[in-house]
Short mmCIF file of C-alpha atoms in Angstrom, two decimals:
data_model
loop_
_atom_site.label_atom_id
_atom_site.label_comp_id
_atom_site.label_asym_id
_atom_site.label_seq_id
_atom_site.Cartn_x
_atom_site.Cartn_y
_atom_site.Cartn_z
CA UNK A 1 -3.67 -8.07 10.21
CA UNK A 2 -0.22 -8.30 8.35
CA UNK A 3 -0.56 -9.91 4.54
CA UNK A 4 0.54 -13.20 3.79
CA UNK A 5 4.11 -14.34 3.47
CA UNK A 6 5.19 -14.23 0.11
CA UNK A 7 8.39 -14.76 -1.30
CA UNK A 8 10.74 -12.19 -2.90
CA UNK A 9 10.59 -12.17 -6.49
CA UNK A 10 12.68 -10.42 -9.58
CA UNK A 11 9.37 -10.51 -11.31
CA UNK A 12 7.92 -7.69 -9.26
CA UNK A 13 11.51 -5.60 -9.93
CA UNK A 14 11.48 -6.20 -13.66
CA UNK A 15 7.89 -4.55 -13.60
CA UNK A 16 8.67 -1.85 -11.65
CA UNK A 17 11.36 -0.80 -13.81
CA UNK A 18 9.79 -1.52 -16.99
CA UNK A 19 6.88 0.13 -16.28
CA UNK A 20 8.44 3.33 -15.00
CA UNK A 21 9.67 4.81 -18.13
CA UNK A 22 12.99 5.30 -16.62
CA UNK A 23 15.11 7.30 -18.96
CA UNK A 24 18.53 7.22 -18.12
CA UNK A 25 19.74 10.10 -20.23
CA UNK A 26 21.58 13.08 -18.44
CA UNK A 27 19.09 15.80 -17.88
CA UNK A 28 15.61 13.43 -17.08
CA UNK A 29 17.43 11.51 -14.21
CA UNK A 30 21.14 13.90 -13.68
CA UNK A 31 22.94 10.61 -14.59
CA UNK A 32 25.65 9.79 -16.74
CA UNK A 33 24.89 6.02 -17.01
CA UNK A 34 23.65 4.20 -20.37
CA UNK A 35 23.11 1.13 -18.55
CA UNK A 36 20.08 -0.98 -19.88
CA UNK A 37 17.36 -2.69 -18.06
CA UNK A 38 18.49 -5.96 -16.72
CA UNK A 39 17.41 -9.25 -18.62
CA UNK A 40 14.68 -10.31 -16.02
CA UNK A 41 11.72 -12.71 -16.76
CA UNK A 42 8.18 -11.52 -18.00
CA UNK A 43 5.69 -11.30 -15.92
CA UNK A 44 3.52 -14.31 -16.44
CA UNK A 45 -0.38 -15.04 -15.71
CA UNK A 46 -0.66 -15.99 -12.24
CA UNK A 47 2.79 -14.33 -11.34
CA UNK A 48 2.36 -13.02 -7.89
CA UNK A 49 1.21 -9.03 -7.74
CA UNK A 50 1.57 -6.75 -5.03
CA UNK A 51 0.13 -7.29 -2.09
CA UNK A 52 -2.51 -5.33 -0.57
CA UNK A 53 -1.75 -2.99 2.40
CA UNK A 54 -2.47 -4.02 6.11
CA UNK A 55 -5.66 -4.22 6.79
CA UNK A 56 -6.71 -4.57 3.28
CA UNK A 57 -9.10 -7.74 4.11
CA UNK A 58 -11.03 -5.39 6.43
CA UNK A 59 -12.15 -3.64 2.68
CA UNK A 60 -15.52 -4.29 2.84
CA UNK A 61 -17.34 -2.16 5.65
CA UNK A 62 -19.46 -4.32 8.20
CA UNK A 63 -22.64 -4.00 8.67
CA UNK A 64 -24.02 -0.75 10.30
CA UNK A 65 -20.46 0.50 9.92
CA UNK A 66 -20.39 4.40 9.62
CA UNK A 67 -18.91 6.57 6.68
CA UNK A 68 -15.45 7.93 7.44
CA UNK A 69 -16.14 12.01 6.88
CA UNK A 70 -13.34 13.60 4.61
CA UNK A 71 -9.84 13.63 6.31
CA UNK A 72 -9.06 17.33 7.31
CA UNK A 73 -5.93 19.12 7.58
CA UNK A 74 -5.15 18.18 11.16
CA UNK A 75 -5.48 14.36 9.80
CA UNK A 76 -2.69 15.03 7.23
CA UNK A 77 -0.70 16.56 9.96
CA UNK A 78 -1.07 13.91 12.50
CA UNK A 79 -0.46 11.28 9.70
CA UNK A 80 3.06 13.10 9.15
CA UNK A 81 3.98 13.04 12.70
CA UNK A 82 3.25 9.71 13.68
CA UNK A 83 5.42 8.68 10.27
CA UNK A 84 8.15 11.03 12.07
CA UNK A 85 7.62 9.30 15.42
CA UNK A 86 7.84 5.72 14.20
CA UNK A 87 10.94 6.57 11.92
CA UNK A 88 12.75 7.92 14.69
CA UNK A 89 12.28 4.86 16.95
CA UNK A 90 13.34 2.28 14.07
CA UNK A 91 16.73 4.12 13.88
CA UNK A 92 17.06 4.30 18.15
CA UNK A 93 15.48 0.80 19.00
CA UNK A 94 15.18 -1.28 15.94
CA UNK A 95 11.81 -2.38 13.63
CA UNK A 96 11.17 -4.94 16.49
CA UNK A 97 9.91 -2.46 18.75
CA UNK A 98 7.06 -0.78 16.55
CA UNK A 99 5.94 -2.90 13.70
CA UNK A 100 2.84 -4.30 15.42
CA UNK A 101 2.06 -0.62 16.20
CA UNK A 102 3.13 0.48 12.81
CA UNK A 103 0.94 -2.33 11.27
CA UNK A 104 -1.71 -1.40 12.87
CA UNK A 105 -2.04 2.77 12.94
CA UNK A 106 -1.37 2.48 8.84
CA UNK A 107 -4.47 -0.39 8.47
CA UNK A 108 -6.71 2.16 10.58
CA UNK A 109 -5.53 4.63 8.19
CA UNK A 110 -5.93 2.40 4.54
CA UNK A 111 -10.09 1.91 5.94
CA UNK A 112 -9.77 5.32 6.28
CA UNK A 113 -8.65 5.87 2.55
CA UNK A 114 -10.90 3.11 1.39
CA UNK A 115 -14.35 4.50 2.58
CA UNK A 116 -13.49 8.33 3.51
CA UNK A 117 -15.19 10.87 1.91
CA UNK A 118 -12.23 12.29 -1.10
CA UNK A 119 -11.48 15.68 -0.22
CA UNK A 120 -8.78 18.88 -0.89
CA UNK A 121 -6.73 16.93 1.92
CA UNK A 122 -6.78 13.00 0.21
CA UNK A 123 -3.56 13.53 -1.94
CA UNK A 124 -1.76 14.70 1.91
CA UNK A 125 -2.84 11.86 3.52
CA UNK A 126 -1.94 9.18 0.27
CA UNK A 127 1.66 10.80 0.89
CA UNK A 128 1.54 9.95 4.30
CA UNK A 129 0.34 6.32 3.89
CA UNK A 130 2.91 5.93 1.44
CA UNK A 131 5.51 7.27 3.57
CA UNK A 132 4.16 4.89 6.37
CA UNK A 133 4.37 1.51 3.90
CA UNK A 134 8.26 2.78 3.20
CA UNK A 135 9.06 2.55 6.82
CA UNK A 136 7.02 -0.46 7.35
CA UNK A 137 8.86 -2.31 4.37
CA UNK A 138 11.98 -1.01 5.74
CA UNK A 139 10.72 -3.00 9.11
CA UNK A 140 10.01 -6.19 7.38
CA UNK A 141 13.60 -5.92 5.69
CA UNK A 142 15.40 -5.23 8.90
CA UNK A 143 13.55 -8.34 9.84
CA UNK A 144 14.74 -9.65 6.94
CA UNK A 145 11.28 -10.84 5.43
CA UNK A 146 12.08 -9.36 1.75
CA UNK A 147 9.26 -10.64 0.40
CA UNK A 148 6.73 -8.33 2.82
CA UNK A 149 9.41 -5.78 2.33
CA UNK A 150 9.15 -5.79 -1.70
CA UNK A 151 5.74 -5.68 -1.50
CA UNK A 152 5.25 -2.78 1.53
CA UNK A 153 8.07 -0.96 -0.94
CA UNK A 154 6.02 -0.96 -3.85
CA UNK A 155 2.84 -0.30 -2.06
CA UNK A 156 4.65 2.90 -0.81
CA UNK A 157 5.48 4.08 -4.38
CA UNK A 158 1.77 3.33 -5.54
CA UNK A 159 0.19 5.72 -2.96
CA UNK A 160 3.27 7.87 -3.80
CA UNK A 161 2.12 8.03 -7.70
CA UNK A 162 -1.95 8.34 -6.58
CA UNK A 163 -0.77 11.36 -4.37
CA UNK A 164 1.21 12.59 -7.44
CA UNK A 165 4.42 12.84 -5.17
CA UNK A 166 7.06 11.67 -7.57
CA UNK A 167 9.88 11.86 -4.73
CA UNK A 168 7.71 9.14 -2.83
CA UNK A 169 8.10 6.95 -5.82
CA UNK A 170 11.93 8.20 -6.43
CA UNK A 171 12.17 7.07 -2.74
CA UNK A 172 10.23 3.80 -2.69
CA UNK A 173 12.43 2.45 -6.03
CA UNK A 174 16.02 3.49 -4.47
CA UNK A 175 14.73 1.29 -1.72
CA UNK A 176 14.29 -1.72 -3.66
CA UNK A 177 17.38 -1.05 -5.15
CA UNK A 178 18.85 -1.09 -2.35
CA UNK A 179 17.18 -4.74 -1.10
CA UNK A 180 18.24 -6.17 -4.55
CA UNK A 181 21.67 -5.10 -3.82
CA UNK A 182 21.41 -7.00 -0.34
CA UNK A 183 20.21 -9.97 -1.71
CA UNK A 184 22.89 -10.25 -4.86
CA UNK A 185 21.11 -8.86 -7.86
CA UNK A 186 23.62 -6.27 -8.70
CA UNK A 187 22.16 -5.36 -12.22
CA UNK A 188 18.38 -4.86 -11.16
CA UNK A 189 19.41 -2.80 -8.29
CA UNK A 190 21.28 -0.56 -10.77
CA UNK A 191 18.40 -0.43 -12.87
CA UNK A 192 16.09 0.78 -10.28
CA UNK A 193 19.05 3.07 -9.04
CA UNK A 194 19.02 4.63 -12.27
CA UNK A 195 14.97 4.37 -12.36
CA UNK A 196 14.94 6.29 -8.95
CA UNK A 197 16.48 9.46 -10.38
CA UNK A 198 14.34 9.11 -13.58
CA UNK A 199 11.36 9.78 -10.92
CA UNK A 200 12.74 12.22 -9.31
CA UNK A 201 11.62 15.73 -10.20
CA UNK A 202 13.72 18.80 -10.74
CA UNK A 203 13.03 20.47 -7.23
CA UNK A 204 13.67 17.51 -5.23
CA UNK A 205 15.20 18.37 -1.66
CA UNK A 206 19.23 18.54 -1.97
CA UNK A 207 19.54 15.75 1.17
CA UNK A 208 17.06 13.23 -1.03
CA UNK A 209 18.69 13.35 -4.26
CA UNK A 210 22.14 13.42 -1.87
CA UNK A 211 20.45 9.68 -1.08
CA UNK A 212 19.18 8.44 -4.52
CA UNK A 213 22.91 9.21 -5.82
CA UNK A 214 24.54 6.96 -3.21
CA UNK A 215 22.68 4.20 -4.06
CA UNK A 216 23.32 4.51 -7.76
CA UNK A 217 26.63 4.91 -6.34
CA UNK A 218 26.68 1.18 -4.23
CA UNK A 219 24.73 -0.30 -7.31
CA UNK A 220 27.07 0.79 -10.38
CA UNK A 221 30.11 -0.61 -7.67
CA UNK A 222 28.34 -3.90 -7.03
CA UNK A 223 28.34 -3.86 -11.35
CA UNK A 224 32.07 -3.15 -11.64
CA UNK A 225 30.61 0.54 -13.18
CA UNK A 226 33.93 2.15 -11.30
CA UNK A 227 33.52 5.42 -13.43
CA UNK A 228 29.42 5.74 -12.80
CA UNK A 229 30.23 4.45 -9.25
CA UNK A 230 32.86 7.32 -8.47
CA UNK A 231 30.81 10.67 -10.33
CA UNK A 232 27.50 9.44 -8.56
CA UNK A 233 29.42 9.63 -4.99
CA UNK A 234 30.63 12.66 -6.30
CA UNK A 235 27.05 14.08 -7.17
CA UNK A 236 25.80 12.64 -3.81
CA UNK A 237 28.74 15.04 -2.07
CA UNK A 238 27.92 17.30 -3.69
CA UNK A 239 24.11 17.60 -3.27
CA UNK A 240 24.66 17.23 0.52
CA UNK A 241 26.89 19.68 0.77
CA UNK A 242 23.75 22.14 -0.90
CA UNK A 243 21.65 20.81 2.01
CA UNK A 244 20.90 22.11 6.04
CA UNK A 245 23.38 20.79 8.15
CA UNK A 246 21.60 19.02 11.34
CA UNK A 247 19.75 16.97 8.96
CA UNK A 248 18.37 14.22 11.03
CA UNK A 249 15.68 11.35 10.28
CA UNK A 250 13.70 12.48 13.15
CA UNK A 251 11.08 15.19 14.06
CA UNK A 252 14.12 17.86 14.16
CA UNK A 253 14.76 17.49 10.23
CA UNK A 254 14.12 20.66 8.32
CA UNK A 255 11.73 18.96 5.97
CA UNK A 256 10.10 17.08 9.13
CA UNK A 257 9.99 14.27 6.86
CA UNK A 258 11.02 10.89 8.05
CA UNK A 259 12.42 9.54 4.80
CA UNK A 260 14.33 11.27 2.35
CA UNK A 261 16.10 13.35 4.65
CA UNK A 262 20.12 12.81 4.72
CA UNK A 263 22.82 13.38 6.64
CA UNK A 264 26.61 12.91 6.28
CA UNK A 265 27.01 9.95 8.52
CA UNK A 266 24.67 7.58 6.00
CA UNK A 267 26.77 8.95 2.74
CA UNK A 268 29.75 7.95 4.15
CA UNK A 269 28.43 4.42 5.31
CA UNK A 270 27.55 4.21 1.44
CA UNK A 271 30.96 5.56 0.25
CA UNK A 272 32.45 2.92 2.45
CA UNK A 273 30.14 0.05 0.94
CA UNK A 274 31.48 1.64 -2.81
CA UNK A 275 35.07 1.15 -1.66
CA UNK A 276 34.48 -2.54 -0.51
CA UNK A 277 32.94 -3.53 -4.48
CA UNK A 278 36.16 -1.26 -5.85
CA UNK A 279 38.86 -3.70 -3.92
CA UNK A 280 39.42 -0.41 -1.65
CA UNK A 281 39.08 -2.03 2.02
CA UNK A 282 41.17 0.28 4.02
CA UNK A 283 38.88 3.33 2.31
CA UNK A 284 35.93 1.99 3.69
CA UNK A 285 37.62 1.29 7.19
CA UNK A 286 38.24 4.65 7.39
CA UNK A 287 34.96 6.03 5.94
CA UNK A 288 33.06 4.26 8.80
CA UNK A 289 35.22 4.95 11.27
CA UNK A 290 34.49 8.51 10.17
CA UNK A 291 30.36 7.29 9.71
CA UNK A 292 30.41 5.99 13.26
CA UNK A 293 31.97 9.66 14.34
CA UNK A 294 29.24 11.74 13.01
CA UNK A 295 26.24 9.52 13.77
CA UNK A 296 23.97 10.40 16.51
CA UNK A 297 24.63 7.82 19.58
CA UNK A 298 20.92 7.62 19.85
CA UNK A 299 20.47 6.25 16.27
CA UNK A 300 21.32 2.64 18.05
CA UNK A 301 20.65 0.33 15.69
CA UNK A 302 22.39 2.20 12.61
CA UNK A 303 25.21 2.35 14.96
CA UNK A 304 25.54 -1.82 15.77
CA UNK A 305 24.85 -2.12 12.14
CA UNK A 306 28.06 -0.07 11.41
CA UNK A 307 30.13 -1.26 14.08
CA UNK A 308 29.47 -4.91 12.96
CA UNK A 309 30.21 -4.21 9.46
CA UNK A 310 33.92 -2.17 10.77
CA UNK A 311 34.87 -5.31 12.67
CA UNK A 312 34.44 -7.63 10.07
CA UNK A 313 36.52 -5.56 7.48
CA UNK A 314 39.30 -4.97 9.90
CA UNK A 315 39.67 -9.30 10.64
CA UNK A 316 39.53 -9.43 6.99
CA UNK A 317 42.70 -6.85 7.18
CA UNK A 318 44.48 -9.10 9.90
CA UNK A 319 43.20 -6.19 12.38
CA UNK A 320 42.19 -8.59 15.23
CA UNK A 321 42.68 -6.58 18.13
CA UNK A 322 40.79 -3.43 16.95
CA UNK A 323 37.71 -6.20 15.25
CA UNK A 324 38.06 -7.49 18.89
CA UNK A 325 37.36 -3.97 20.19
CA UNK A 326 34.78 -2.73 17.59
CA UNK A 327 32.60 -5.60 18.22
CA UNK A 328 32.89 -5.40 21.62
CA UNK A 329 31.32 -2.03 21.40
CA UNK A 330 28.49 -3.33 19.07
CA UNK A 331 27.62 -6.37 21.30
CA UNK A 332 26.73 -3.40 23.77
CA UNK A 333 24.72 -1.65 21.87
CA UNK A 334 22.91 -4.48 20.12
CA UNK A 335 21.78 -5.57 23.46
CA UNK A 336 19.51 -2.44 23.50
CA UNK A 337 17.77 -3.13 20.08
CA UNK A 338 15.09 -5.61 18.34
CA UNK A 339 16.82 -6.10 14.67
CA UNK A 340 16.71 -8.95 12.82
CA UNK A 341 19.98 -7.53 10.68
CA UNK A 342 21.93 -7.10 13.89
CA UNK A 343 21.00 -10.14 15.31
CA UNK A 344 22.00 -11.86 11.80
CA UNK A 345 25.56 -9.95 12.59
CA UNK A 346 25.99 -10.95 16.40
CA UNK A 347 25.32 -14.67 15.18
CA UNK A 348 28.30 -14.86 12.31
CA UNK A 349 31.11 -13.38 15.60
CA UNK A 350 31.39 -17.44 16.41
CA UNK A 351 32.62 -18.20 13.13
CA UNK A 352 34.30 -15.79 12.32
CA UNK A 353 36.62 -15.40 15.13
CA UNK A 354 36.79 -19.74 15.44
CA UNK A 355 40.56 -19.39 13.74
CA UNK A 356 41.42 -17.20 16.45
CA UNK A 357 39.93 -19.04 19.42
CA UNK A 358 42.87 -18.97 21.45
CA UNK A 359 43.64 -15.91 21.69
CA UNK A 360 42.70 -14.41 25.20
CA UNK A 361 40.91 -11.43 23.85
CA UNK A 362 38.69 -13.87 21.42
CA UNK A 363 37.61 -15.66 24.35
CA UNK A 364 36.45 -13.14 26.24
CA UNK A 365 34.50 -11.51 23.10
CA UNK A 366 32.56 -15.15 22.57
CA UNK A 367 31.75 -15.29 26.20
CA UNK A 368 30.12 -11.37 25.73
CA UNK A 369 28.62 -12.74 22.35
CA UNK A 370 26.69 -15.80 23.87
CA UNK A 371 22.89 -15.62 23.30
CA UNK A 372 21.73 -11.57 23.78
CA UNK A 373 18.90 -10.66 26.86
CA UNK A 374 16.64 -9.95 24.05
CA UNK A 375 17.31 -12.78 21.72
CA UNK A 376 13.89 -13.81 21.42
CA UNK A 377 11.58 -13.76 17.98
CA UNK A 378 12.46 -10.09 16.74
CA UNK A 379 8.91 -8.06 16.55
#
């Protein structure tokens, strides 16, 4: 019962920013930055507006349907784990594995929303739905469908703001940051960076501000904001350093939340991606050499994702033997995911190693990179 396609639109990122009265001022959002809202284009009538949730067509209750009683406290708790649960498996096996199942459990639990009885527990489970659209966007991006991913996102900081949780919505705009970043809008994705933090409230957990400072740290780097880019990565150290140290995205976290949570592997995949936009390619070699070090080898599909990006920066340094080696190792492992990111990565090895097709250990890396087991229609 997914939504319609829709495409991905700077409309819906212009709003989002204007209307969260971001202050970028040092002491509302802990940043240094003056940057201004990017120029993007009004919203006009019949611009497209966030989709509904899953399941949102099922709003009207059939006939002879029963009331939903008022979620209790072992709802909100199962709601939390399952959000723990289906995190953890995106990060070992890729979005392909779970977003049917994903789709599905967080429709059950919008009808349950929609017609429940409100209660003391309705803000609790809110959180948890909005916590369950984040990882579904992120699911839908993976998959590279960023216009269900924009739309999941700012579902997810919706319920956030409904469940008054202003580190849901902190979280929900440093991901669509992040997604304008991917798909080249360098300005909006530093405005929302910068919006992020705004949201953010003073007690925020160390490990998630750690997070909303890296990507103000990628953004200002994609802008050519070297100064903003450098004291943000700084801040993000620093805040990490403040935080438990076996953070993990899964159900052994401190928090036990599934998003938000940090660890040092993921800051120094972003510190590497801030050394790329600053011109400073053998920094980010060795930042995710040192990324792939301290990441959990279960976390598969991070892992391919770093590997990929490590062998392309070392052909671009004239590295070919140790690209030859590092993707090597990620054709492995991507064999043992569903991602539509890493398949997107296995499918740019041809031409990028076509200079260098007669070289013996080029050959034998196209032969391992022919078509993967699981190459079918990700999800």
């Amino acid at each position: 019962d997914a939504p319609p396609p829709a495409p991905y639109t700077l409309r819906l990122l212009a709003e989002t920013v204007r209307g969260s009265g971001a202050d970028h001022r040092e002491g509302a959002a802990g940043t240094a930055s003056g940057t201004s809202l990017p120029n993007l284009p009004a919203t006009t009538p019949g611009a497209p507006t966030p989709a509904p949730l899953p399941g949102a067509r099922n709003a009207c209750t059939s006939r002879g349907s029963r009331p939903v009683a008022s979620p209790g406290p072992g709802e909100v708790a199962s709601v939390h784990e399952h959000a723990r649960f289906f995190a953890l498996q995106a990060d070992r096996h890729g979005g392909g594995h779970i977003r049917t199942s994903l789709a599905a459990y967080l429709s059950g639990l919008v009808r349950t929303l929609r017609h429940g009885e409100e209660g003391v527990h309705q803000r609790g489970m809110q959180a948890g739905a909005a916590r369950l659209s984040y990882l579904l966007a992120r699911v839908y991006a993976d998959e590279q469908r960023h216009g269900l991913a924009q739309r999941a996102f700012l579902t997810a900081a919706e319920l956030a703001e409904a469940a008054a949780d202003p580190e849901g919505v902190a979280l929900a705009r440093r991901a669509l940051s992040s997604q304008a970043h991917q798909l080249g809008h360098p300005r909006a994705s530093l405005a929302l960076a910068e919006a992020a933090l705004s949201a953010a409230p003073a007690d925020t957990d160390p490990s998630a501000r750690a997070f909303l400072y890296a990507g103000l740290a990628v953004a200002g780097a994609a802008c050519g904001e070297r100064d903003l880019a450098l004291d943000a990565l700084a801040r993000a150290e620093r805040q990490l350093a403040r935080a438990p140290v076996d953070l993990t995205t899964g159900p052994e976290s401190p928090s036990g939340e599934p998003v938000g949570t940090y660890q040092d592997a993921a800051l120094l995949y972003q510190s590497s991606q801030v050394r790329v936009a600053l011109g400073d390619r053998e920094g980010a070699i060795r930042d995710l050499r040192a990324s792939l070090s301290s990441r959990p080898t279960a976390e598969r599909r991070t892992r391919a994702l770093c590997q990929a990006e490590l062998a392309e920066l070392l052909l671009s340094r004239g590295r070919l033997e140790e690209a030859c080696a590092t993707w090597s190792g990620f054709l492995e492992v991507s064999e043992q995911v569903r991602s539509g990111r890493v398949l997107a990565a296995r499918s740019r090895i041809p031409g990028l190693l076509r200079p260098y097709a007669r070289h013996r250990r080029v050959r034998s890396l196209l032969l391992q990179a022919g078509p993967p087991a699981s190459a079918g229609q990700v999800g």
